[in-house]
PDB file of C-alpha atoms in Angstrom:
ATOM      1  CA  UNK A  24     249.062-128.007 162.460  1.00 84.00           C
ATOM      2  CA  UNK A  25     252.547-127.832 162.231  1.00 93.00           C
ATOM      3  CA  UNK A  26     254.189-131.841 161.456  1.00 93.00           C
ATOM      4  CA  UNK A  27     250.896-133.021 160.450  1.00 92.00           C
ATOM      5  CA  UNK A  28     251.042-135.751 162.643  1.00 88.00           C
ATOM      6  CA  UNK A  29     247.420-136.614 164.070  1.00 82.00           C
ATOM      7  CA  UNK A  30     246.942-136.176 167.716  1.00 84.00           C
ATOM      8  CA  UNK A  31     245.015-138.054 170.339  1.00 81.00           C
ATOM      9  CA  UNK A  32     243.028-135.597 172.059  1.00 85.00           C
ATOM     10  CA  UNK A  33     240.974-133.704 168.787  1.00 84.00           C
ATOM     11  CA  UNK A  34     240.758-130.518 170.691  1.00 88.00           C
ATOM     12  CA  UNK A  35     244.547-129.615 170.494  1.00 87.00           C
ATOM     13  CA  UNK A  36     246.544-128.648 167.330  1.00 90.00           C
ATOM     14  CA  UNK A  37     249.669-129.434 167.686  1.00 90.00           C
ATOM     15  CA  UNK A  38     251.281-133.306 168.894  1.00 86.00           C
ATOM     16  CA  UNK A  39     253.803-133.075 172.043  1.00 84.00           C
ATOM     17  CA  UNK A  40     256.555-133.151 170.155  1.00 85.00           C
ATOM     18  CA  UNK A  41     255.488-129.712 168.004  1.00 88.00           C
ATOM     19  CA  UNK A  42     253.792-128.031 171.146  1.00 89.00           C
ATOM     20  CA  UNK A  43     257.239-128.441 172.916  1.00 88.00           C
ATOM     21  CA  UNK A  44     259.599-128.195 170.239  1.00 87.00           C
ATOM     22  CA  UNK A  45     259.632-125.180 168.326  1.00 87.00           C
ATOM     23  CA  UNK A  46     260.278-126.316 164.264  1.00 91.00           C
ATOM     24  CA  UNK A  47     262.018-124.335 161.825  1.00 95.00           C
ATOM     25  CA  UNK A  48     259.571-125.559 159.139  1.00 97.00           C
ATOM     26  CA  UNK A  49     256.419-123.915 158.530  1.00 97.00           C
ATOM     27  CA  UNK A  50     253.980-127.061 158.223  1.00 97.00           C
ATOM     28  CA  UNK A  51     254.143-130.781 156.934  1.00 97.00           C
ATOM     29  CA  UNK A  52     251.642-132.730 155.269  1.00 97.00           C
ATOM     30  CA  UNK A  53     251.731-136.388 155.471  1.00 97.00           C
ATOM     31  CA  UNK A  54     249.356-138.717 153.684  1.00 97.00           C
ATOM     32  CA  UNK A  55     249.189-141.591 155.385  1.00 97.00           C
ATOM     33  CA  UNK A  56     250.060-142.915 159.009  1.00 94.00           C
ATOM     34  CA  UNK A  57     253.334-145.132 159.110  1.00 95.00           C
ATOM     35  CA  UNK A  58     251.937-148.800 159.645  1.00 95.00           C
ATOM     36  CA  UNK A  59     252.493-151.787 158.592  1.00 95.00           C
ATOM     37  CA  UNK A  60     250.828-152.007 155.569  1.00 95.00           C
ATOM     38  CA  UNK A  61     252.521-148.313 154.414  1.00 96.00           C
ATOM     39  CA  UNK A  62     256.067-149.883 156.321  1.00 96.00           C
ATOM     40  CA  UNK A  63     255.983-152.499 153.578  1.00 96.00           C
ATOM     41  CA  UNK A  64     255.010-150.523 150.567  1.00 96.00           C
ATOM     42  CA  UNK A  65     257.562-147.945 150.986  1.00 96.00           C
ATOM     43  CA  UNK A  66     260.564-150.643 151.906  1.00 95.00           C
ATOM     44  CA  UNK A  67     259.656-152.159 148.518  1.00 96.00           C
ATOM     45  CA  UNK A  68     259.799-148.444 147.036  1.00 96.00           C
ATOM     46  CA  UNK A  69     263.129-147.506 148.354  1.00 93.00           C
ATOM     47  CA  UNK A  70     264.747-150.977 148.527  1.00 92.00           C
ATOM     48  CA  UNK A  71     263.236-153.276 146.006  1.00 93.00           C
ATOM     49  CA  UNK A  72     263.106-151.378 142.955  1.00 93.00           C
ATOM     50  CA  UNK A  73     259.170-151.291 143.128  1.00 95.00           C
ATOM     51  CA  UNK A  74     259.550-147.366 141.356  1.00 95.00           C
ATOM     52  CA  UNK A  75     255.917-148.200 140.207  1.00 96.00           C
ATOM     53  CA  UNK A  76     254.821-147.279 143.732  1.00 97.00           C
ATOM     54  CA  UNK A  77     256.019-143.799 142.778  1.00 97.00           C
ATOM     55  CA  UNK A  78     252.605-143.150 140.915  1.00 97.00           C
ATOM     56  CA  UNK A  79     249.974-144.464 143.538  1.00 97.00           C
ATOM     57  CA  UNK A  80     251.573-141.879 145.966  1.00 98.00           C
ATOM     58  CA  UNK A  81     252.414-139.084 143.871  1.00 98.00           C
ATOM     59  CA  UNK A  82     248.473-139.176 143.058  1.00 98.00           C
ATOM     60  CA  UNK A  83     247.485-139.110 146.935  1.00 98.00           C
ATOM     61  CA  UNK A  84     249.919-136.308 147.459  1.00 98.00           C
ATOM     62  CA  UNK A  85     248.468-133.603 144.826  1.00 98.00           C
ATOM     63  CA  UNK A  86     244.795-134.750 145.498  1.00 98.00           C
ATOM     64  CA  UNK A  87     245.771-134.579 148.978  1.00 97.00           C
ATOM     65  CA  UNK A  88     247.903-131.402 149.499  1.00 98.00           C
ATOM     66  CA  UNK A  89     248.896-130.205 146.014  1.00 97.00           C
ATOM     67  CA  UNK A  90     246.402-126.874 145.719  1.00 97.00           C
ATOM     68  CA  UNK A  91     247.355-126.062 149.250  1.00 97.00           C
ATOM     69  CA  UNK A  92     251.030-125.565 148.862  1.00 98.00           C
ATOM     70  CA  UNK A  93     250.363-123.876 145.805  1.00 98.00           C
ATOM     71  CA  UNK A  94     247.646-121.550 148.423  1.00 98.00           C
ATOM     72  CA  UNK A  95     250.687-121.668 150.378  1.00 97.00           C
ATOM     73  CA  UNK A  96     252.968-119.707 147.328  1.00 98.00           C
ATOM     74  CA  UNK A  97     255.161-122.738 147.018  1.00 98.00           C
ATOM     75  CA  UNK A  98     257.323-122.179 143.969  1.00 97.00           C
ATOM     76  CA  UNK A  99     260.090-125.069 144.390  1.00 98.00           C
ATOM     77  CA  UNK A 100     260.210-128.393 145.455  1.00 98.00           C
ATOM     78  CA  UNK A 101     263.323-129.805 147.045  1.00 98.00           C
ATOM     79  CA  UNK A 102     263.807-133.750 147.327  1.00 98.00           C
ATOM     80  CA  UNK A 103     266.078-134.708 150.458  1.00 97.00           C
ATOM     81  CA  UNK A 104     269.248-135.878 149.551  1.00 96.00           C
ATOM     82  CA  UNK A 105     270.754-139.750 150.145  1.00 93.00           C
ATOM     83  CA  UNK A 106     274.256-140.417 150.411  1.00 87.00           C
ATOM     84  CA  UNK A 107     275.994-141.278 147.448  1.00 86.00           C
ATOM     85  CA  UNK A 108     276.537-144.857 148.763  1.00 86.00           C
ATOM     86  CA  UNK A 109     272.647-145.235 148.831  1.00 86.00           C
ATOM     87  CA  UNK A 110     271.840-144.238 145.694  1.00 90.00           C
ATOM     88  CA  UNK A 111     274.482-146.345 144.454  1.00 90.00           C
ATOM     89  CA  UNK A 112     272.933-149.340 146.519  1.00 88.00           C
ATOM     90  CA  UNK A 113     269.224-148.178 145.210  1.00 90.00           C
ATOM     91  CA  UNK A 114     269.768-146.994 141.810  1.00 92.00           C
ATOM     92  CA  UNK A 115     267.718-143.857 142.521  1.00 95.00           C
ATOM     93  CA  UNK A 116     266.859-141.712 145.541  1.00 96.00           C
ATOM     94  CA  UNK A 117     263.034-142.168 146.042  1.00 96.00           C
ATOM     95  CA  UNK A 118     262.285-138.613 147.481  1.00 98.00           C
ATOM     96  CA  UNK A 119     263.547-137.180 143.683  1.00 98.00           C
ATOM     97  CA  UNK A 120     261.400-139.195 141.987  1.00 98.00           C
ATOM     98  CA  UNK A 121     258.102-138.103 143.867  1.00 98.00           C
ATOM     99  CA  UNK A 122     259.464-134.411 144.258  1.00 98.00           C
ATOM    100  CA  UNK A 123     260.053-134.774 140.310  1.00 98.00           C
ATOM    101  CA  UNK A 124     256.344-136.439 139.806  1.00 98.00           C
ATOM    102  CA  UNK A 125     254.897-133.582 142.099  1.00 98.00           C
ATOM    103  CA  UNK A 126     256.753-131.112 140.898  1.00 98.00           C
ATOM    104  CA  UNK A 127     255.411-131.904 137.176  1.00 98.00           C
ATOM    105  CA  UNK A 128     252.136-132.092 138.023  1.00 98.00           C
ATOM    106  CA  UNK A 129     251.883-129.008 140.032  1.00 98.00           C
ATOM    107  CA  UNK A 130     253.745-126.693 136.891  1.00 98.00           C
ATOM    108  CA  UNK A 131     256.509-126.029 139.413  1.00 98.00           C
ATOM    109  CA  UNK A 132     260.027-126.470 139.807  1.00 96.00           C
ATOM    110  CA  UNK A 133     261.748-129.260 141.226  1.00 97.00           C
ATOM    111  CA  UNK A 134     265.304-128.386 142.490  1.00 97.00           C
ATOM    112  CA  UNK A 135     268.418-130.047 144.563  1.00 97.00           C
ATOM    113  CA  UNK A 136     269.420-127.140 147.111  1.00 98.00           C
ATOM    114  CA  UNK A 137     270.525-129.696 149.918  1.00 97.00           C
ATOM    115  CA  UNK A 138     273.350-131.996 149.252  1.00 96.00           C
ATOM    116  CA  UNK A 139     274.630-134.700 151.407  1.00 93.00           C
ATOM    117  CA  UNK A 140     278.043-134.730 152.205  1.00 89.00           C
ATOM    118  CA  UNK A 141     278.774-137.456 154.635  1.00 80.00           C
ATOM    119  CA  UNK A 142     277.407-140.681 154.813  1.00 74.00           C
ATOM    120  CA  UNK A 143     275.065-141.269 158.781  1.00 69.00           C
ATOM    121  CA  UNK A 144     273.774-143.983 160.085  1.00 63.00           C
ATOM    122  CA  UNK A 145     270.124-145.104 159.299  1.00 66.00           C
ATOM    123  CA  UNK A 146     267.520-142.756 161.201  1.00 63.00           C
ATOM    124  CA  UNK A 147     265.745-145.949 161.799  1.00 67.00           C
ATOM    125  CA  UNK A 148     266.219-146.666 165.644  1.00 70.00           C
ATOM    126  CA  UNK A 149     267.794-143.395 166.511  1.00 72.00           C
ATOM    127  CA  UNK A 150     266.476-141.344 169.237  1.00 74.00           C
ATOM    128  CA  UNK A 151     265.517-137.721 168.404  1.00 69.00           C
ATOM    129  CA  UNK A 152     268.752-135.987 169.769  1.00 75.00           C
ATOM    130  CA  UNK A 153     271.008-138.848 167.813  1.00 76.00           C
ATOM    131  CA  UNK A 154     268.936-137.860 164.675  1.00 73.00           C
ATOM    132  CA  UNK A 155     269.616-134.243 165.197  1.00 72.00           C
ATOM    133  CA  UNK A 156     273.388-135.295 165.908  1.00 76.00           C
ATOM    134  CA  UNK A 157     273.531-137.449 163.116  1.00 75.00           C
ATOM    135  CA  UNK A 158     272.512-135.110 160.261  1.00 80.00           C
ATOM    136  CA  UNK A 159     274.371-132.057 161.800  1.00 73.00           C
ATOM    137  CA  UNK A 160     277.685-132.148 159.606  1.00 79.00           C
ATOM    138  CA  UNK A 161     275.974-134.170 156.729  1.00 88.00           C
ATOM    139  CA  UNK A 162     273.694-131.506 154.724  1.00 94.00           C
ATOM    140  CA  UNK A 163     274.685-128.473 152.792  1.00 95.00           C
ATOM    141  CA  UNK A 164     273.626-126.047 150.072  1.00 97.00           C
ATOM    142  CA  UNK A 165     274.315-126.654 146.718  1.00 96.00           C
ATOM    143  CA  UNK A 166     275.673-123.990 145.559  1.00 96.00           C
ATOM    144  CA  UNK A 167     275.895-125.404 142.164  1.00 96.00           C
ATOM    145  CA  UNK A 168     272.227-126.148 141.762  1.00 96.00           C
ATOM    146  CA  UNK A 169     271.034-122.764 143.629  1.00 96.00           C
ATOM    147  CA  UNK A 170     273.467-120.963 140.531  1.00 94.00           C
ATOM    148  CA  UNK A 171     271.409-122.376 137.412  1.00 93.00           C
ATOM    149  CA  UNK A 172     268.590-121.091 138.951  1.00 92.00           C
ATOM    150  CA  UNK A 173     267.640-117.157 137.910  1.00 90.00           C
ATOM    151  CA  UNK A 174     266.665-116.652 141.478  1.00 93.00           C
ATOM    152  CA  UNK A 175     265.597-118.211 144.256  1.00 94.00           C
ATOM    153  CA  UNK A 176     262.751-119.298 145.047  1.00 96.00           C
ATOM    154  CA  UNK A 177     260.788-117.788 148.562  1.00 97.00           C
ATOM    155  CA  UNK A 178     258.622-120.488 149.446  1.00 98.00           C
ATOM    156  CA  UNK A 179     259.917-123.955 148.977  1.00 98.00           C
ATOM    157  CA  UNK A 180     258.663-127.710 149.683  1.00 98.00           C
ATOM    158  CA  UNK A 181     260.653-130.573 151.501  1.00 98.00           C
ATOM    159  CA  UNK A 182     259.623-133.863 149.817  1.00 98.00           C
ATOM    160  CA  UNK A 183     260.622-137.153 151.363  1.00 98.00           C
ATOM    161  CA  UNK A 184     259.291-140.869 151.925  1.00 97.00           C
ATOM    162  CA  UNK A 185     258.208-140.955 155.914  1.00 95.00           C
ATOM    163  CA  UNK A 186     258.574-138.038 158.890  1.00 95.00           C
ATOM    164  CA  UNK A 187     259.513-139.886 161.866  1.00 88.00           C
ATOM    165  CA  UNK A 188     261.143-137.091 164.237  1.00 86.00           C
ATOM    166  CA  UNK A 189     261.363-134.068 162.173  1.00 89.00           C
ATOM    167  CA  UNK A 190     265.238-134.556 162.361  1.00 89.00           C
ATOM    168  CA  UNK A 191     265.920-134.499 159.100  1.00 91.00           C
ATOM    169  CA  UNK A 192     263.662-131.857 157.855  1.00 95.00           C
ATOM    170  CA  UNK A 193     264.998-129.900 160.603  1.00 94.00           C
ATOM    171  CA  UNK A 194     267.983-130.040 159.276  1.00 94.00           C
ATOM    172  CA  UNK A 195     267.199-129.400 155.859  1.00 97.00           C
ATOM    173  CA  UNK A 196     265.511-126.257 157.233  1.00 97.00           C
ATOM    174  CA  UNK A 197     268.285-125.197 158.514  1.00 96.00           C
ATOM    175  CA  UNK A 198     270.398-124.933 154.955  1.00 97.00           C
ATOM    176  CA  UNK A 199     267.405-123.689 152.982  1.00 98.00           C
ATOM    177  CA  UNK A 200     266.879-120.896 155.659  1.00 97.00           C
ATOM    178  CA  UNK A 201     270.797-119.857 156.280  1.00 97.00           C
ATOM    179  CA  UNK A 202     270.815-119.369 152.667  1.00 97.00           C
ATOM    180  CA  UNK A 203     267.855-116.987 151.894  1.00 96.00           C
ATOM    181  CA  UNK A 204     264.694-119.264 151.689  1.00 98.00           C
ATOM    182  CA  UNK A 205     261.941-117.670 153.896  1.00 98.00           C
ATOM    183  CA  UNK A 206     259.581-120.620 154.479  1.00 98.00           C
ATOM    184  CA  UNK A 207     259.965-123.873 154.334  1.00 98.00           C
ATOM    185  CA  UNK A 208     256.650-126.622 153.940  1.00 98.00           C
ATOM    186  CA  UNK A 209     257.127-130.223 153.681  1.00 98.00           C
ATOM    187  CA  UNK A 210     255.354-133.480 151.991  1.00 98.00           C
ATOM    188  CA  UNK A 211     255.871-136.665 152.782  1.00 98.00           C
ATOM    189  CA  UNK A 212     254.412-140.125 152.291  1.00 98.00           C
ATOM    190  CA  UNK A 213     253.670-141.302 155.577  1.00 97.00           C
ATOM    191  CA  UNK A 214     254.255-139.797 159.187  1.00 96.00           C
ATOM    192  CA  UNK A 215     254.817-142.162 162.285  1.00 87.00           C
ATOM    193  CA  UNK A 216     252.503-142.059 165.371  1.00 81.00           C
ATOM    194  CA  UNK A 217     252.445-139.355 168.196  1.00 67.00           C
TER     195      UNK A 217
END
C-alpha cells in the first residue's frame, strides 16, 4: 500500500521496509517484479538503445495504473533526472521517455522539476543508507522549468525504470515537497523483492 512492493504474508499491507520506514511519498505503483527476465529488458532499454521497449511498458503502465493516478488528482508527471554524463553515455534518459509516453496518453503534463546536479555512483549495490547518502547533495528544483509553468501543479507523479530502496524517490520527494507540491505518487517499471 504504500511502495507497491508485494509482501509475503497477504494479510499485511505494507513490506518491512514501508511498515518501519515512514516515506515521504504517498504510494508507488510498480508493474512488474524485478527478475531476470525484466533485469534484461530494461538493461537493453537504458543501455542498448532498445527505445522500442518504451511502448510495451508505457502500455502496461496506463492499463495498469493510469485511471488511478488520475482518481488520485495527478496533474503532472515528473521523470527522474540522470546526470548529464549518462545521458551523454545513453543518448536519452529512459524515465523521460515513459513519463513523456504516459504523460501523452493520460492528457496530462509531463514536466522536469528535479534536476541533477552532481554526478553519484550507481544505486546498483548500494545499501539503503549509502543510497540516501548518495543522492543527498545531487537533486534540486528546477527553478527554470517550475517558471514556464502557470502554476504548479498539487498532485504530481514520479516516473522511473525500477524502485529498489525508495532512495531515490525519497529524495525526489524531498525537492517536490520543500517547494510547494503536496503529494507525491510514483510509477515505475519494475520494483525489486521484499
Amino acid at each position: 500500500m504504500c511502495c507497491g512492493r508485494e509482501v509475503s504474508d497477504s494479510t499485511k499491507e505494507y513490506c518491512s521496509r514501508c511498515a518501519n520506514e515512514k516515506m515521504s511519498f504517498v504510494r508507488n505503483f510498480a508493474v512488474w517484479q524485478y527478475n531476470q527476465w525484466m533485469k534484461k529488458s530494461i538493461a537493453d532499454f537504458k543501455y542498448n538503445g532498445r527505445k522500442e521497449n518504451a511502448d510495451f511498458y508505457i502500455q502496461h503502465m496506463l492499463h495498469g495504473y493510469g485511471k488511478q493516478l488520475l482518481r488520485y488528482g495527478v496533474t503532472a508527471l515528473v521523470p527522474v533526472p540522470v546526470s548529464a554524463g549518462r545521458r551523454r553515455f545513453r543518448g536519452y534518459n529512459q524515465a523521460e521517455i515513459l513519463a513523456a509516453g504516459l504523460a501523452g496518453e493520460l492528457g496530462i503534463s509531463m514536466v522536469k522539476l528535479v534536476k541533477r546536479v552532481r554526478n553519484t555512483l550507481p544505486q546498483s549495490g548500494l545499501s539503503p543508507t549509502e543510497r540516501r547518502k548518495n543522492l543527498s547533495v545531487a537533486l534540486e528544483w528546477d527553478e527554470r522549468q517550475a517558471e514556464k509553468m502557470k502554476e504548479l501543479p498539487e498532485s504530481v507523479a514520479l516516473v522511473d525504470d525500477i524502485f529498489t530502496t525508495g532512495a531515490t524517490m525519497e529524495a525526489c520527494t524531498g525537492v517536490l515537497k520543500a517547494h510547494g507540491i503536496l503529494s507525491v505518487y510514483g510509477i515505475c517499471i519494475c520494483i525489486g523483492n521484499e
